[in-house]
mmCIF file of C-alpha atoms and ligand atoms in Angstrom:
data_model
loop_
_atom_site.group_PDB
_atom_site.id
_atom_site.type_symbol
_atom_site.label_atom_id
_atom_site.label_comp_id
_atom_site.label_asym_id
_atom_site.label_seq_id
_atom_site.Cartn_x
_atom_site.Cartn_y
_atom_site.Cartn_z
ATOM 1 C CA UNK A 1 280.192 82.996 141.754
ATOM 2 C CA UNK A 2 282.458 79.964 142.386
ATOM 3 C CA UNK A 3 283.925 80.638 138.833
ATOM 4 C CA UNK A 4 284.880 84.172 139.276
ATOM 5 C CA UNK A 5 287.123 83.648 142.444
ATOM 6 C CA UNK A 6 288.096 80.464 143.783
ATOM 7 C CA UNK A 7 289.058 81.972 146.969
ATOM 8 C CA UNK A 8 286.157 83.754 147.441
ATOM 9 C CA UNK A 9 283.959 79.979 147.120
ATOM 10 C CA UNK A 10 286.235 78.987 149.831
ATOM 11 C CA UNK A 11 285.379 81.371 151.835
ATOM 12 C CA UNK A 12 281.814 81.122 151.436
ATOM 13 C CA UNK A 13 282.222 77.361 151.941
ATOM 14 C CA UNK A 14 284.524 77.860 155.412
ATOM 15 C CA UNK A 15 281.637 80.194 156.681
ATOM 16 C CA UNK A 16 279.500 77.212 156.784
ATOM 17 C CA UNK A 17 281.306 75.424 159.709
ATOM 18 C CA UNK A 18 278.914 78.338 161.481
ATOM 19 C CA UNK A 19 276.168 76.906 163.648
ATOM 20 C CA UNK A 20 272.727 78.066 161.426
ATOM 21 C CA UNK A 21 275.020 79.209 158.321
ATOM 22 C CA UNK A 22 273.953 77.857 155.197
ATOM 23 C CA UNK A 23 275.008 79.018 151.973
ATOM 24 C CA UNK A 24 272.788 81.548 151.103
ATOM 25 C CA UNK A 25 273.843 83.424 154.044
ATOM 26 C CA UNK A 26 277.395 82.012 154.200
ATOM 27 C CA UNK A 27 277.547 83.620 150.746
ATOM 28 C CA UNK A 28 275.845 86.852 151.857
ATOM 29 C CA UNK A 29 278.142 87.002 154.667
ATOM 30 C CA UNK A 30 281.307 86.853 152.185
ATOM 31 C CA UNK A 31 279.926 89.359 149.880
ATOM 32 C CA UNK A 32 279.183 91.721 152.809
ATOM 33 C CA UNK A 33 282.651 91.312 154.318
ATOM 34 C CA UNK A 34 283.990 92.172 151.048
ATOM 35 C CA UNK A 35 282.265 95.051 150.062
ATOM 36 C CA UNK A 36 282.429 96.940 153.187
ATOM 37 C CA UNK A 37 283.900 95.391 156.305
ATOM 38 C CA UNK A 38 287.404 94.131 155.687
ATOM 39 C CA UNK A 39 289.592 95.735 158.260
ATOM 40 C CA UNK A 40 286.785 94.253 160.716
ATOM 41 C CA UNK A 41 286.886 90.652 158.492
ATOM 42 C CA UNK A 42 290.559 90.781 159.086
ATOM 43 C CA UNK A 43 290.633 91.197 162.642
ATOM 44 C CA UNK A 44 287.930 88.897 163.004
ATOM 45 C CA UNK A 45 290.274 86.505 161.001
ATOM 46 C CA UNK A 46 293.104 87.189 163.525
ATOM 47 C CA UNK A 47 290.860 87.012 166.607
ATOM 48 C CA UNK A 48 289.731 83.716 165.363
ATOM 49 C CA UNK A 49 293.175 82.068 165.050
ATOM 50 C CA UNK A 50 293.742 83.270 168.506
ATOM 51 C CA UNK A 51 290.562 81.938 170.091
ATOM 52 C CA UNK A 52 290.827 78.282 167.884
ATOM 53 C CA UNK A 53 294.464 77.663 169.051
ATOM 54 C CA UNK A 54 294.357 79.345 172.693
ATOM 55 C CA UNK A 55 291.393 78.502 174.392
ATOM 56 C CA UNK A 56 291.787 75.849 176.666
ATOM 57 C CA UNK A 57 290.053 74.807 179.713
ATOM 58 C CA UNK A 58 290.112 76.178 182.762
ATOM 59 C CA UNK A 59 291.935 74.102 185.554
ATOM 60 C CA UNK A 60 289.639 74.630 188.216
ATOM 61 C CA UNK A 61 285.986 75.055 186.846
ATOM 62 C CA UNK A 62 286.775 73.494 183.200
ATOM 63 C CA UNK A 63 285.342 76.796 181.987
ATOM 64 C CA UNK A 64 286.567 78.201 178.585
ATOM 65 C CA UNK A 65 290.073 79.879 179.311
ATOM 66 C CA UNK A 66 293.302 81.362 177.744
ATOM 67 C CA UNK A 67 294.660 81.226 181.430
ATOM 68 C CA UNK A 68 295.549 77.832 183.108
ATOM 69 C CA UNK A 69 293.215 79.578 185.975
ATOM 70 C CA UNK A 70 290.033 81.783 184.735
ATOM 71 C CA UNK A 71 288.917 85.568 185.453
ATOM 72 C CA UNK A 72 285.734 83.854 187.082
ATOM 73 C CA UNK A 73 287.885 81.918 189.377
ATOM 74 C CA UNK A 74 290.866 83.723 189.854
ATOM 75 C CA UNK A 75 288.268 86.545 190.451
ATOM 76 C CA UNK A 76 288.111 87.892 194.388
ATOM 77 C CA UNK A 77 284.660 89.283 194.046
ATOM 78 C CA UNK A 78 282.765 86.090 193.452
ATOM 79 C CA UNK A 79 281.388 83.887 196.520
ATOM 80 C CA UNK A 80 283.333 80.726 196.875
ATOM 81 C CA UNK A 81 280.672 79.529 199.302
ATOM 82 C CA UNK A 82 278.351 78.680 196.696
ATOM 83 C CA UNK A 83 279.422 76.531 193.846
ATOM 84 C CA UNK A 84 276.693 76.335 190.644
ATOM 85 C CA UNK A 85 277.213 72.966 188.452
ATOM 86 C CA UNK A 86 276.313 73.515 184.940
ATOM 87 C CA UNK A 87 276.928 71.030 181.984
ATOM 88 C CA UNK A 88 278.005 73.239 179.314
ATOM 89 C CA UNK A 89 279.770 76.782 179.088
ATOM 90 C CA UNK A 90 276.992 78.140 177.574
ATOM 91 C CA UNK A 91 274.769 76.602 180.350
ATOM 92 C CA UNK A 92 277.066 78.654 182.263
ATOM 93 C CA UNK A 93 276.551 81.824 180.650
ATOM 94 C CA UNK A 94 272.695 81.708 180.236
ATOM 95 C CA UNK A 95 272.655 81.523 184.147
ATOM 96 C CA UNK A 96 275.738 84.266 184.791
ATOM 97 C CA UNK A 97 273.002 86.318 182.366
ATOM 98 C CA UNK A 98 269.779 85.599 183.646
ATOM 99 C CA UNK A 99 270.781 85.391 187.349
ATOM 100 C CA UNK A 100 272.356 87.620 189.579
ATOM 101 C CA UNK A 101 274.094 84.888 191.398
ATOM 102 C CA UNK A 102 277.846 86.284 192.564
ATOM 103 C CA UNK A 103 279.221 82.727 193.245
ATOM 104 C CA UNK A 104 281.447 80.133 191.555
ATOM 105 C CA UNK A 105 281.177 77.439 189.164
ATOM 106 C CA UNK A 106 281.692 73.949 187.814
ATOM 107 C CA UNK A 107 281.134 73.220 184.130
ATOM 108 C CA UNK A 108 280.932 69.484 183.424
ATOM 109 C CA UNK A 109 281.392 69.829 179.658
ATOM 110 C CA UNK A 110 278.782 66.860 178.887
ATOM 111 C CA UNK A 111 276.526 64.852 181.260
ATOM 112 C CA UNK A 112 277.402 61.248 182.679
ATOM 113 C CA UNK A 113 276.261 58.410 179.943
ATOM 114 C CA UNK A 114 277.970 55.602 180.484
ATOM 115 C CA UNK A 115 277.148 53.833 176.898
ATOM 116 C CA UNK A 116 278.670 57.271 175.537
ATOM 117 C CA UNK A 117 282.041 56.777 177.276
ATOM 118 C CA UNK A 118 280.758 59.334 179.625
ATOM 119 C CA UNK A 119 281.650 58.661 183.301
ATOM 120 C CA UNK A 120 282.595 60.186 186.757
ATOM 121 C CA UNK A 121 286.345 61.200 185.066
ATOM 122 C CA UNK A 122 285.348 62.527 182.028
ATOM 123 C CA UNK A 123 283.083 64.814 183.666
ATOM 124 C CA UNK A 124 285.835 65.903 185.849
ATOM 125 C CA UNK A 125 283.950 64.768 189.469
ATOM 126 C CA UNK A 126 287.561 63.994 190.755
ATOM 127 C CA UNK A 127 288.215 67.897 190.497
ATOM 128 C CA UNK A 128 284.954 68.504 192.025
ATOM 129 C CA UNK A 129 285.326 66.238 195.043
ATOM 130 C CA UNK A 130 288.636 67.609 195.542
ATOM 131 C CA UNK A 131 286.892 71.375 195.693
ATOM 132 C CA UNK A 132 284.601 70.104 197.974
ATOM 133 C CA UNK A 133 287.428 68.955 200.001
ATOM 134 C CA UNK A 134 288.971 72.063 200.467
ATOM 135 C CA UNK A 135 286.369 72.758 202.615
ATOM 136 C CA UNK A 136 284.955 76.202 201.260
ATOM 137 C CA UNK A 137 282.312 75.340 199.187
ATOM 138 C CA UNK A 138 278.854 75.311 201.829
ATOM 139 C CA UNK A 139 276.444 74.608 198.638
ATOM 140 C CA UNK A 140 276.587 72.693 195.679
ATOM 141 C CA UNK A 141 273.977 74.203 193.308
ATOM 142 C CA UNK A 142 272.969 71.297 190.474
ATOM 143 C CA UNK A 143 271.717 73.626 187.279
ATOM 144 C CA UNK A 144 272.032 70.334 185.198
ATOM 145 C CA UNK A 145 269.358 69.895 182.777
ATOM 146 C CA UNK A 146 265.732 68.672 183.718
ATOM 147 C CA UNK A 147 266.849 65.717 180.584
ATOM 148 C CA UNK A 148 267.134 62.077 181.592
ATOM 149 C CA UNK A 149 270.671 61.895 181.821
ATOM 150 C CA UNK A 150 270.757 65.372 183.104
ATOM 151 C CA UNK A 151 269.360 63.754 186.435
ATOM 152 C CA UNK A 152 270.898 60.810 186.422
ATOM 153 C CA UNK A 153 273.601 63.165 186.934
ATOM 154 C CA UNK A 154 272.146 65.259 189.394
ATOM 155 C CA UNK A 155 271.870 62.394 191.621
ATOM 156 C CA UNK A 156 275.227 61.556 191.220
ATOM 157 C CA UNK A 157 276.344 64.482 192.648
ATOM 158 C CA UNK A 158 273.452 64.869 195.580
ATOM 159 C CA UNK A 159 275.409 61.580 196.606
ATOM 160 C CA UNK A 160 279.059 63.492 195.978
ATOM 161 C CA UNK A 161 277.508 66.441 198.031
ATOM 162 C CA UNK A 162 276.616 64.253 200.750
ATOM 163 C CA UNK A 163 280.354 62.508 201.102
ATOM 164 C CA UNK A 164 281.815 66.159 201.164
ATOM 165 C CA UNK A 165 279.313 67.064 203.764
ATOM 166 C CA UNK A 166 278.136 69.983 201.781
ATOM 167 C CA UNK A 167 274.367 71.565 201.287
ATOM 168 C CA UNK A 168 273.230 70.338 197.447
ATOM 169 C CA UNK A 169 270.315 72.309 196.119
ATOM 170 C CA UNK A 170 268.790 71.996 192.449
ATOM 171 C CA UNK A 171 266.652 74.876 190.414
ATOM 172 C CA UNK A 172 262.915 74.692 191.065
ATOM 173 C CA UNK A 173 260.837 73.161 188.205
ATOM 174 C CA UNK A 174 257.395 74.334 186.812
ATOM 175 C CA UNK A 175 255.439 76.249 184.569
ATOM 176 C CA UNK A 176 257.861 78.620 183.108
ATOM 177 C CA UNK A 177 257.078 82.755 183.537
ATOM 178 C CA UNK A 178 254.669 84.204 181.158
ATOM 179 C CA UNK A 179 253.761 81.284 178.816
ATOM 180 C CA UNK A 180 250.363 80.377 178.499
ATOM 181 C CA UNK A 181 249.215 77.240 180.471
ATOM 182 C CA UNK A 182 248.054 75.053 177.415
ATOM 183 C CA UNK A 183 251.436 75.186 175.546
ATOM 184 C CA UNK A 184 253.254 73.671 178.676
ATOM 185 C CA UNK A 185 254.712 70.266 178.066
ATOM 186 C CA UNK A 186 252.505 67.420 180.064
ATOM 187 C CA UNK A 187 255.659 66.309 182.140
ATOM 188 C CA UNK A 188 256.227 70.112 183.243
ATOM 189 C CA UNK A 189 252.422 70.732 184.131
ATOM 190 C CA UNK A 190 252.406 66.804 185.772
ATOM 191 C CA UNK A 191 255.547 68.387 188.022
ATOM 192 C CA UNK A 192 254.357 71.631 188.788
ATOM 193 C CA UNK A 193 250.568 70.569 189.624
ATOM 194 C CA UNK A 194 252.267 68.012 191.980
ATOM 195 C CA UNK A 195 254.305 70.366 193.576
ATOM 196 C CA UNK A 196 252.033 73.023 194.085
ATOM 197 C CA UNK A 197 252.389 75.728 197.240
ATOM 198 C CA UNK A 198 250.489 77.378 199.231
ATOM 199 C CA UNK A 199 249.618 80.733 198.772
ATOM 200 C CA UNK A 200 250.300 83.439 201.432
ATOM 201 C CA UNK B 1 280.931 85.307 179.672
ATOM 202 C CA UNK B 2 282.976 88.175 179.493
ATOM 203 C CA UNK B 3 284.677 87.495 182.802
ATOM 204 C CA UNK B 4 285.837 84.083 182.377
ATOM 205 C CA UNK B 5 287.737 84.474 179.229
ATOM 206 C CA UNK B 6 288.389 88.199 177.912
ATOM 207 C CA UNK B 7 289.923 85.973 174.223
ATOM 208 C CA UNK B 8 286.536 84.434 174.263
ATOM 209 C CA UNK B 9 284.413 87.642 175.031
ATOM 210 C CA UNK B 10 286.931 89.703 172.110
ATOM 211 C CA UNK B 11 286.096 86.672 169.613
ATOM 212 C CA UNK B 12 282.099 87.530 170.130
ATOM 213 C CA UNK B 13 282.602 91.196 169.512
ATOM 214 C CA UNK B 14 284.530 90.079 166.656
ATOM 215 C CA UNK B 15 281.779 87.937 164.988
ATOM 216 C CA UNK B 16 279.119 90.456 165.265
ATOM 217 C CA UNK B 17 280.900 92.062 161.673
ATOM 218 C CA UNK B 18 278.811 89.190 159.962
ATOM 219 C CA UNK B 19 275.486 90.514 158.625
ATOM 220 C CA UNK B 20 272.480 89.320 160.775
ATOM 221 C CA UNK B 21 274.754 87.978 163.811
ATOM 222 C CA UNK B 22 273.822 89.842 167.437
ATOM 223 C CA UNK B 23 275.359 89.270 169.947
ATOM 224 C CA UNK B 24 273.046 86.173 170.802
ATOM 225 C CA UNK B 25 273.899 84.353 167.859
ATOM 226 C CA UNK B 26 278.168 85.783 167.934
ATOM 227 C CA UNK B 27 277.500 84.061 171.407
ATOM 228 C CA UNK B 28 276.341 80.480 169.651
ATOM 229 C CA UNK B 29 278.859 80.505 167.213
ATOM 230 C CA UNK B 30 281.814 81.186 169.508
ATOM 231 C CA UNK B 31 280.704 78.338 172.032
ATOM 232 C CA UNK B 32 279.859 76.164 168.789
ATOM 233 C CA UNK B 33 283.360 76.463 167.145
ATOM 234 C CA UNK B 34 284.841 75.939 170.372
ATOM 235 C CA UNK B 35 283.313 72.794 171.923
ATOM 236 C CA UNK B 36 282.538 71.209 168.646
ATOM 237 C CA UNK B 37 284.833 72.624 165.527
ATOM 238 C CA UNK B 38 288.116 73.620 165.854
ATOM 239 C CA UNK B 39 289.589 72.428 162.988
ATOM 240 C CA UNK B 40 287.150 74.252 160.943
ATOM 241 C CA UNK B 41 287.028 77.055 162.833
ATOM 242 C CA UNK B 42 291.144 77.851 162.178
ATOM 243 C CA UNK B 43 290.548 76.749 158.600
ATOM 244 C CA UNK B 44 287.880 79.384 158.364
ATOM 245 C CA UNK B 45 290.149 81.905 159.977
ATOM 246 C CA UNK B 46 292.956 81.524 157.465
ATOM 247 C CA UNK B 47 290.609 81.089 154.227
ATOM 248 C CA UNK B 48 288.850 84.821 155.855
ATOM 249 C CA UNK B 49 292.779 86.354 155.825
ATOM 250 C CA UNK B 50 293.606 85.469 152.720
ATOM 251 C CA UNK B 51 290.088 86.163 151.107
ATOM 252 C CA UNK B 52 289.944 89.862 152.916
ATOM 253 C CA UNK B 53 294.040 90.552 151.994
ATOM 254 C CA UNK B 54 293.644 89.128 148.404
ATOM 255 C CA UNK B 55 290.628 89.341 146.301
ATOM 256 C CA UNK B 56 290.284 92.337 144.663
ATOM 257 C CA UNK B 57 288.332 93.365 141.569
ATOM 258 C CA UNK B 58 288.863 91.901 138.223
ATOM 259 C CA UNK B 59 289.974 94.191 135.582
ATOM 260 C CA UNK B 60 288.077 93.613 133.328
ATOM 261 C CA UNK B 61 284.702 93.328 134.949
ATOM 262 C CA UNK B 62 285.009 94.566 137.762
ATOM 263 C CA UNK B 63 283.399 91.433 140.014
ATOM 264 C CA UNK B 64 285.467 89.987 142.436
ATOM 265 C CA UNK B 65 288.695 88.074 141.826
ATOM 266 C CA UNK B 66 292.314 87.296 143.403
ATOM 267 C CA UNK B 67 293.549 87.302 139.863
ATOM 268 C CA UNK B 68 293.935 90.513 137.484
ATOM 269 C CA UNK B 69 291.273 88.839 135.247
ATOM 270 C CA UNK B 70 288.646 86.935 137.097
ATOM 271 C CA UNK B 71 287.746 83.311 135.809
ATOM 272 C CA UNK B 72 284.574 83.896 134.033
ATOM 273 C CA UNK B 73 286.400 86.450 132.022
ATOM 274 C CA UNK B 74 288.884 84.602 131.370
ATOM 275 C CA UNK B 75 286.788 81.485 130.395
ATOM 276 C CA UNK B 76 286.815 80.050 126.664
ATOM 277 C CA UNK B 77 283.420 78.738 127.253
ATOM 278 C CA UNK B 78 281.386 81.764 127.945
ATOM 279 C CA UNK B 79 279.911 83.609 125.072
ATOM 280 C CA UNK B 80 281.800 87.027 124.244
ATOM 281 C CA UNK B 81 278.711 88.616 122.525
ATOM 282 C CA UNK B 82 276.633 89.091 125.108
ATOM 283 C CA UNK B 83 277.383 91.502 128.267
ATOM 284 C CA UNK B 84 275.153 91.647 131.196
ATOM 285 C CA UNK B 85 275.735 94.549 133.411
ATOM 286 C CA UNK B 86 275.167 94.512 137.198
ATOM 287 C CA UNK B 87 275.209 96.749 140.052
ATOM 288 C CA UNK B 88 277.437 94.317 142.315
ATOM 289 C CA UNK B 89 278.539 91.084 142.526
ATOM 290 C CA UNK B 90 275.727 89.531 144.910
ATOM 291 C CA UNK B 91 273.403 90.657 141.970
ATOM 292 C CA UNK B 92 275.737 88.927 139.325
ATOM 293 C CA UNK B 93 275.470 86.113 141.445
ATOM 294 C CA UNK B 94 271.473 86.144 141.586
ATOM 295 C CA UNK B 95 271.825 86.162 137.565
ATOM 296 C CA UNK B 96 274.431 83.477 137.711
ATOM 297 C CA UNK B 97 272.301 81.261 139.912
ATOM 298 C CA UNK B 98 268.190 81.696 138.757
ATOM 299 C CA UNK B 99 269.137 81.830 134.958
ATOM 300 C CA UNK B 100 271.095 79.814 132.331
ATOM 301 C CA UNK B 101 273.149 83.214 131.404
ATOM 302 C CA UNK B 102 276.415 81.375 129.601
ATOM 303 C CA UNK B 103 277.660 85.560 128.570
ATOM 304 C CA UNK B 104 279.915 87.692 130.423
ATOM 305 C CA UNK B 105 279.692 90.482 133.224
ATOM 306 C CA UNK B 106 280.033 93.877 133.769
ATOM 307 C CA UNK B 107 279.884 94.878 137.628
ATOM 308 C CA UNK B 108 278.952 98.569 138.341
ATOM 309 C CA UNK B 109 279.805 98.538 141.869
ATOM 310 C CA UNK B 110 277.246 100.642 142.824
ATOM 311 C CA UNK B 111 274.461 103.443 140.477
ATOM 312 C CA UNK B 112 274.710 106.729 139.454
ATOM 313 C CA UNK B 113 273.981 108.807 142.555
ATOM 314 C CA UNK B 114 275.943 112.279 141.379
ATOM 315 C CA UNK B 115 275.367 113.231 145.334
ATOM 316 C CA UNK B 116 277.134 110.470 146.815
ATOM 317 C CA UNK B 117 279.984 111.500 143.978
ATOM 318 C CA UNK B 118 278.832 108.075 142.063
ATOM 319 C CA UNK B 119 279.435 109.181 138.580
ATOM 320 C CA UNK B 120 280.265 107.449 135.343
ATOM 321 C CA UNK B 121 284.165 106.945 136.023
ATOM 322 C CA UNK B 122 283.261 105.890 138.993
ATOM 323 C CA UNK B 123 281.310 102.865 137.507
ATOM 324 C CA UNK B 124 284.238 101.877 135.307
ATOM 325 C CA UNK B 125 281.788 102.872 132.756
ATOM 326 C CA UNK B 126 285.125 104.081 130.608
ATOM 327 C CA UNK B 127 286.000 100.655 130.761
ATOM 328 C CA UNK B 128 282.657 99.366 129.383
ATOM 329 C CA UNK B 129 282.875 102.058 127.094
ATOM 330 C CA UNK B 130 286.498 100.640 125.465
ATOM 331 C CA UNK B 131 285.036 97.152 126.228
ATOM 332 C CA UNK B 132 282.282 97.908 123.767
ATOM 333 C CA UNK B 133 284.789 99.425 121.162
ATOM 334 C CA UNK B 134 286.507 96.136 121.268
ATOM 335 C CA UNK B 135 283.712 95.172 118.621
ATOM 336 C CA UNK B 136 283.043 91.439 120.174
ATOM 337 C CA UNK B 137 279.711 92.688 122.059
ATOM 338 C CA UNK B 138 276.381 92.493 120.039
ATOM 339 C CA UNK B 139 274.137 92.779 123.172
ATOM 340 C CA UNK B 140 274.372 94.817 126.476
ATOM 341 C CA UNK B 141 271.672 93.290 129.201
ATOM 342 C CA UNK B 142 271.255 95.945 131.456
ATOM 343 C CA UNK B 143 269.996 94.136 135.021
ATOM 344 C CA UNK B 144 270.223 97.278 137.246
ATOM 345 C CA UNK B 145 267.631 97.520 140.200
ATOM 346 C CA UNK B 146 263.962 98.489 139.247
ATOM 347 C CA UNK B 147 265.254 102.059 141.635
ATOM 348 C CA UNK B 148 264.977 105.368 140.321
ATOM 349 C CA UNK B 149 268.978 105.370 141.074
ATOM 350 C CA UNK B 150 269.132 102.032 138.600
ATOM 351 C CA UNK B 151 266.543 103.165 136.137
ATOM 352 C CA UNK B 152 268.568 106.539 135.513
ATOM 353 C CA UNK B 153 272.063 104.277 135.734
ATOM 354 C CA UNK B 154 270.136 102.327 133.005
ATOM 355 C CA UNK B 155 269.241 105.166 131.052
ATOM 356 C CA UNK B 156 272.457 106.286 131.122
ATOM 357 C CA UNK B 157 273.984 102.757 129.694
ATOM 358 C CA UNK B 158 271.035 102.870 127.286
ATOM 359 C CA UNK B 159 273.166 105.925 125.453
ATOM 360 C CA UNK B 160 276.290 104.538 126.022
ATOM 361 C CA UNK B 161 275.368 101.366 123.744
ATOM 362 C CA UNK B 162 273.756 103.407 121.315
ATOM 363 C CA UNK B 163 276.564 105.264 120.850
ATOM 364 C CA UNK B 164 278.912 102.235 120.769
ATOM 365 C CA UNK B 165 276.070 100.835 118.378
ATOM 366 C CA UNK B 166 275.233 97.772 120.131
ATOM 367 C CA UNK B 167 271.820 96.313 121.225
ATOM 368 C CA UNK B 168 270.847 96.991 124.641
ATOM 369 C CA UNK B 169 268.012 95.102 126.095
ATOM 370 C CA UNK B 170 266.561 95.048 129.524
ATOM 371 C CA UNK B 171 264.886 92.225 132.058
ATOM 372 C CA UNK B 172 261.223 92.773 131.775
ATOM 373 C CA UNK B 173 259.393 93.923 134.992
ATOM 374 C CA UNK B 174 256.058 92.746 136.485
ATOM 375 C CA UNK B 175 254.483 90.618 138.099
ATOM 376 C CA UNK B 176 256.887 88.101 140.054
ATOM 377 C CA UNK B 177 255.806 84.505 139.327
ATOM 378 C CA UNK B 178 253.964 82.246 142.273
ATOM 379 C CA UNK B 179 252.611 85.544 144.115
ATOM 380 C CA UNK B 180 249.648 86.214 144.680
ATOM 381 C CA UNK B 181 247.845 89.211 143.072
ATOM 382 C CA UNK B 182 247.157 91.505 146.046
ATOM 383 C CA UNK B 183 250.679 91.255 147.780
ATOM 384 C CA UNK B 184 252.104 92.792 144.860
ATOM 385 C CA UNK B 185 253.046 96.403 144.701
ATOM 386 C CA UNK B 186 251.184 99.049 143.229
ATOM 387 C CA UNK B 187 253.502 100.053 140.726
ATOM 388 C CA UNK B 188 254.661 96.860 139.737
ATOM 389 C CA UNK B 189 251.296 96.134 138.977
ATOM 390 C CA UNK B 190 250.281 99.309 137.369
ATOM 391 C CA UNK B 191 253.374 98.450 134.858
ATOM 392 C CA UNK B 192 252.662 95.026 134.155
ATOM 393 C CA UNK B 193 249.049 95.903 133.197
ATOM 394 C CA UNK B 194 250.350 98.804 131.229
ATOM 395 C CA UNK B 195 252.226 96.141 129.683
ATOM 396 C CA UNK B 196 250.081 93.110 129.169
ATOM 397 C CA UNK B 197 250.926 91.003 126.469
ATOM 398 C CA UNK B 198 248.366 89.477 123.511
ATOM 399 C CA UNK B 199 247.958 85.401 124.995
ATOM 400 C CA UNK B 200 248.313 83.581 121.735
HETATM 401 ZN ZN1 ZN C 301 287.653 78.684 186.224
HETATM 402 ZN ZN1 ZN C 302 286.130 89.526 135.158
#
């Protein structure tokens, strides 16, 4: 194909900077466009521009944002009692899906590792204590990720919690809903065994 | 998602025109392009204008091209006396890819369906028809699908070379190569034993 259009090998080449895109379906993807979606390939073209160039960060939870203040903050429906820390927007999103939680949140955009250049700043904690300053925020819920450096950062910010004089919880561990026993990682079975309840 | 960002949430929607993207995987690729690719992401965006504004169909063979004659047409090193003719361009690019085919093209752009209004002229088959005048072709590869749609398209070409008096030849059908016996179709089977070939 690259020797009948030139433009259209670009194409199927640009496609690829698509997370799980290779070029069989990069190429699929082109010839699909161009046979019967191109007022939809255009917009998605223009909508693209937009998002590329005007998506910033948000000012106050570092979420994704065209605003200098997002929908999710600037919103008056959502609890600003309860504060959810999550490394990544799409952390962020997977809990805003799953959960029905109604409060606020904090997106870290990466997780602290020092040898990385990662520290307290980059991760924004100096917004985060100043939040908790403010004085509204009565629980600091850590949804960071049950990863080394996940808890390394957890514990960082149990210890920020407790300067603010604010409540820190963290999401329960164990054997995840409706997978079979065997197929559990050790470490997850190890953690759940050892904190095992009593039944009502 | 939706609430922090309504560019971000748009630029999801927007996504879902590839083939095979949900809104799971839009999702992935929005986050992915924004936290990690940019650059690439605005470079796709202006190759996907110009590719949906621009490329059009080539003239002569109908395939895709931003130029009135596409570049395998217009190529010096491709041999003029042999035409393969395709139903679209994602089978000319099968051809193009599998087989050492150095000929030319002739894209259908669909079969003859007379119910969906698909007839002759609007195959370009008037153009294969002067194409064929022209004197250069010797052989006419018909590749249509193994359909009853393709086979009568097929049928129809079959006439249209005799009457042009050129050779017309078609791929051979049975069984594919590296499956096993029992996964292949009935009538694919029933053909290629109709068919079997003296084993020298
Ligand atoms: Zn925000
Ligand atoms: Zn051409």
């Amino acid at each position: 194909m690259s020797s009948s259009s030139p433009l259209l090998a670009e194409l199927i080449d640009a496609l690829r900077c698509l997370p799980g895109v290779g070029a069989k379906s990069a190429q699929r993807m082109a010839f699909h466009l161009l046979e019967r979606e191109r007022e939809r390939g255009l917009k998605l073209a223009g909508v693209l521009e937009q998002a590329m160039q005007r998506i910033g960060n948000c000012s106050r939870c570092r979420n994704f944002s065209e605003e200098p203040v997002c929908a999710l903050c600037a919103s008056s429906s959502r609890d600003r009692h309860v504060l959810c820390v999550v490394e990544s927007p799409t952390d962020l999103a997977a809990v805003e899906q799953a959960t029905g939680y109604r409060g606020q949140y904090f997106v870290l955009l990466g997780r602290l590792s020092p040898l990385d250049g990662l520290g307290p700043r980059e991760l924004g904690l100096h917004l985060l204590t100043e939040r908790l300053a403010e004085g509204e925020v009565e629980e600091l819920i850590l949804a960071t990720s049950p990863t080394v450096e996940g808890e390394a950062t957890s514990h960082y910010l149990v210890q920020l919690a407790r300067a603010g004089g604010v409540k820190a919880t963290r999401l329960a561990h164990g054997v995840p809903l409706g997978g079979e026993l065997e197929y559990v990682d050790r470490g997850t079975l190890a953690h759940a065994f050892g904190s095992r309840q009593s039944v009502e």
